[in-house]
Short mmCIF file of the C-alpha atoms (twelve columns), coordinates in Angstrom:
data_MODEL
# 
_entry.id   MODEL 
# 
loop_
_atom_site.group_PDB 
_atom_site.id 
_atom_site.type_symbol 
_atom_site.label_atom_id 
_atom_site.label_alt_id 
_atom_site.label_comp_id 
_atom_site.label_asym_id 
_atom_site.label_seq_id 
_atom_site.Cartn_x 
_atom_site.Cartn_y 
_atom_site.Cartn_z 
_atom_site.pdbx_PDB_model_num 
ATOM 1  C CA . MET A 1  13.453  -11.352 -4.299  1 
ATOM 2  C CA . PHE A 2  12.662  -10.543 -7.924  1 
ATOM 3  C CA . GLN A 3  10.251  -13.479 -8.163  1 
ATOM 4  C CA . PHE A 4  8.412   -12.298 -5.057  1 
ATOM 5  C CA . LEU A 5  8.040   -8.798  -6.497  1 
ATOM 6  C CA . ALA A 6  6.895   -10.197 -9.853  1 
ATOM 7  C CA . ILE A 7  4.247   -12.371 -8.190  1 
ATOM 8  C CA . THR A 8  3.112   -9.463  -6.028  1 
ATOM 9  C CA . LEU A 9  2.783   -7.262  -9.115  1 
ATOM 10 C CA . LYS A 10 0.816   -9.946  -10.993 1 
ATOM 11 C CA . ILE A 11 -1.582  -10.421 -8.080  1 
ATOM 12 C CA . SER A 12 -2.011  -6.653  -7.755  1 
ATOM 13 C CA . VAL A 13 -2.792  -6.195  -11.440 1 
ATOM 14 C CA . ALA A 14 -5.199  -9.162  -11.492 1 
ATOM 15 C CA . SER A 15 -6.954  -7.841  -8.377  1 
ATOM 16 C CA . MET A 16 -7.255  -4.376  -9.897  1 
ATOM 17 C CA . LEU A 17 -8.705  -5.737  -13.138 1 
ATOM 18 C CA . LEU A 18 -11.181 -7.985  -11.332 1 
ATOM 19 C CA . GLY A 19 -12.163 -5.137  -9.020  1 
ATOM 20 C CA . ALA A 20 -12.782 -2.882  -12.003 1 
ATOM 21 C CA . GLY A 21 -14.879 -5.598  -13.645 1 
ATOM 22 C CA . LEU A 22 -16.954 -6.175  -10.518 1 
ATOM 23 C CA . SER A 23 -17.357 -2.432  -10.097 1 
ATOM 24 C CA . ALA A 24 -18.738 -2.211  -13.644 1 
ATOM 25 C CA . PHE A 25 -21.514 -4.566  -12.535 1 
ATOM 26 C CA . ASP A 26 -22.110 -2.493  -9.355  1 
ATOM 27 C CA . ILE A 27 -20.868 -5.255  -7.066  1 
ATOM 28 C CA . THR A 28 -19.257 -4.013  -3.863  1 
ATOM 29 C CA . ALA A 29 -17.120 -5.696  -1.235  1 
ATOM 30 C CA . ALA A 30 -19.838 -5.084  1.373   1 
ATOM 31 C CA . GLU A 31 -22.366 -6.949  -0.790  1 
ATOM 32 C CA . LEU A 32 -20.038 -9.900  -1.244  1 
ATOM 33 C CA . LEU A 33 -19.354 -10.024 2.487   1 
ATOM 34 C CA . ALA A 34 -23.089 -9.832  3.243   1 
ATOM 35 C CA . GLN A 35 -23.755 -12.761 0.895   1 
ATOM 36 C CA . ALA A 36 -21.114 -14.733 2.795   1 
ATOM 37 C CA . GLY A 37 -22.841 -13.827 6.064   1 
ATOM 38 C CA . LEU A 38 -20.164 -11.406 7.224   1 
ATOM 39 C CA . THR A 39 -19.945 -7.734  8.002   1 
ATOM 40 C CA . PRO A 40 -16.776 -5.658  7.708   1 
ATOM 41 C CA . GLU A 41 -16.736 -5.353  11.493  1 
ATOM 42 C CA . ARG A 42 -17.061 -9.129  11.978  1 
ATOM 43 C CA . LEU A 43 -14.333 -9.762  9.413   1 
ATOM 44 C CA . SER A 44 -12.049 -7.329  11.237  1 
ATOM 45 C CA . GLU A 45 -12.833 -9.050  14.528  1 
ATOM 46 C CA . MET A 46 -12.071 -12.469 13.020  1 
ATOM 47 C CA . LEU A 47 -8.741  -11.219 11.659  1 
ATOM 48 C CA . GLN A 48 -7.816  -9.828  15.083  1 
ATOM 49 C CA . GLN A 49 -8.715  -13.141 16.727  1 
ATOM 50 C CA . ALA A 50 -6.660  -15.040 14.149  1 
ATOM 51 C CA . TRP A 51 -3.674  -12.783 14.752  1 
ATOM 52 C CA . ALA A 52 -4.062  -13.116 18.535  1 
ATOM 53 C CA . TRP A 53 -4.002  -16.907 18.127  1 
ATOM 54 C CA . ALA A 54 -1.236  -17.091 15.513  1 
ATOM 55 C CA . LEU A 55 1.327   -14.751 17.067  1 
ATOM 56 C CA . PRO A 56 1.946   -16.710 20.298  1 
ATOM 57 C CA . ASN A 57 2.080   -19.971 18.343  1 
ATOM 58 C CA . MET A 58 4.590   -18.529 15.861  1 
ATOM 59 C CA . VAL A 59 6.780   -17.309 18.724  1 
ATOM 60 C CA . LEU A 60 6.567   -20.687 20.465  1 
ATOM 61 C CA . GLY A 61 7.453   -22.539 17.271  1 
ATOM 62 C CA . SER A 62 10.322  -20.197 16.487  1 
ATOM 63 C CA . ILE A 63 11.848  -20.941 19.895  1 
ATOM 64 C CA . VAL A 64 12.439  -24.480 18.606  1 
ATOM 65 C CA . ILE A 65 12.865  -23.936 14.856  1 
ATOM 66 C CA . VAL A 66 15.386  -21.064 14.844  1 
ATOM 67 C CA . PRO A 67 18.019  -22.817 16.996  1 
ATOM 68 C CA . LEU A 68 17.597  -26.038 14.977  1 
ATOM 69 C CA . TRP A 69 18.049  -24.098 11.738  1 
ATOM 70 C CA . CYS A 70 21.152  -22.360 13.123  1 
ATOM 71 C CA . VAL A 71 22.720  -25.682 14.133  1 
ATOM 72 C CA . SER A 72 21.939  -27.268 10.762  1 
ATOM 73 C CA . TYR A 73 23.366  -24.208 8.995   1 
ATOM 74 C CA . LEU A 74 26.593  -24.436 10.991  1 
ATOM 75 C CA . LEU A 75 26.962  -28.183 10.318  1 
ATOM 76 C CA . ARG A 76 26.542  -27.928 6.537   1 
ATOM 77 C CA . PRO A 77 29.568  -28.836 4.488   1 
ATOM 78 C CA . PRO A 78 31.307  -25.820 2.980   1 
ATOM 79 C CA . ARG A 79 30.323  -24.858 -0.527  1 
ATOM 80 C CA . GLY A 80 32.971  -24.260 -2.875  1 
# 
């Protein structure tokens, strides 16, 4: 858990520093998206479509994976 928090903090600090640097050159997120051929609305729509596709597939996969993991966990030799 500590490693996850440390990585999250590092990414947050790096993102903040890069954002401040880009802001100093008057570069905005909307400009970067426009150069990539996207609008904030289109990006939001794409994220919603991705989530709508991913969620049912994650549920379907978990129907198989979770029971297999439980069985393998129960069949492990005891640690000791």
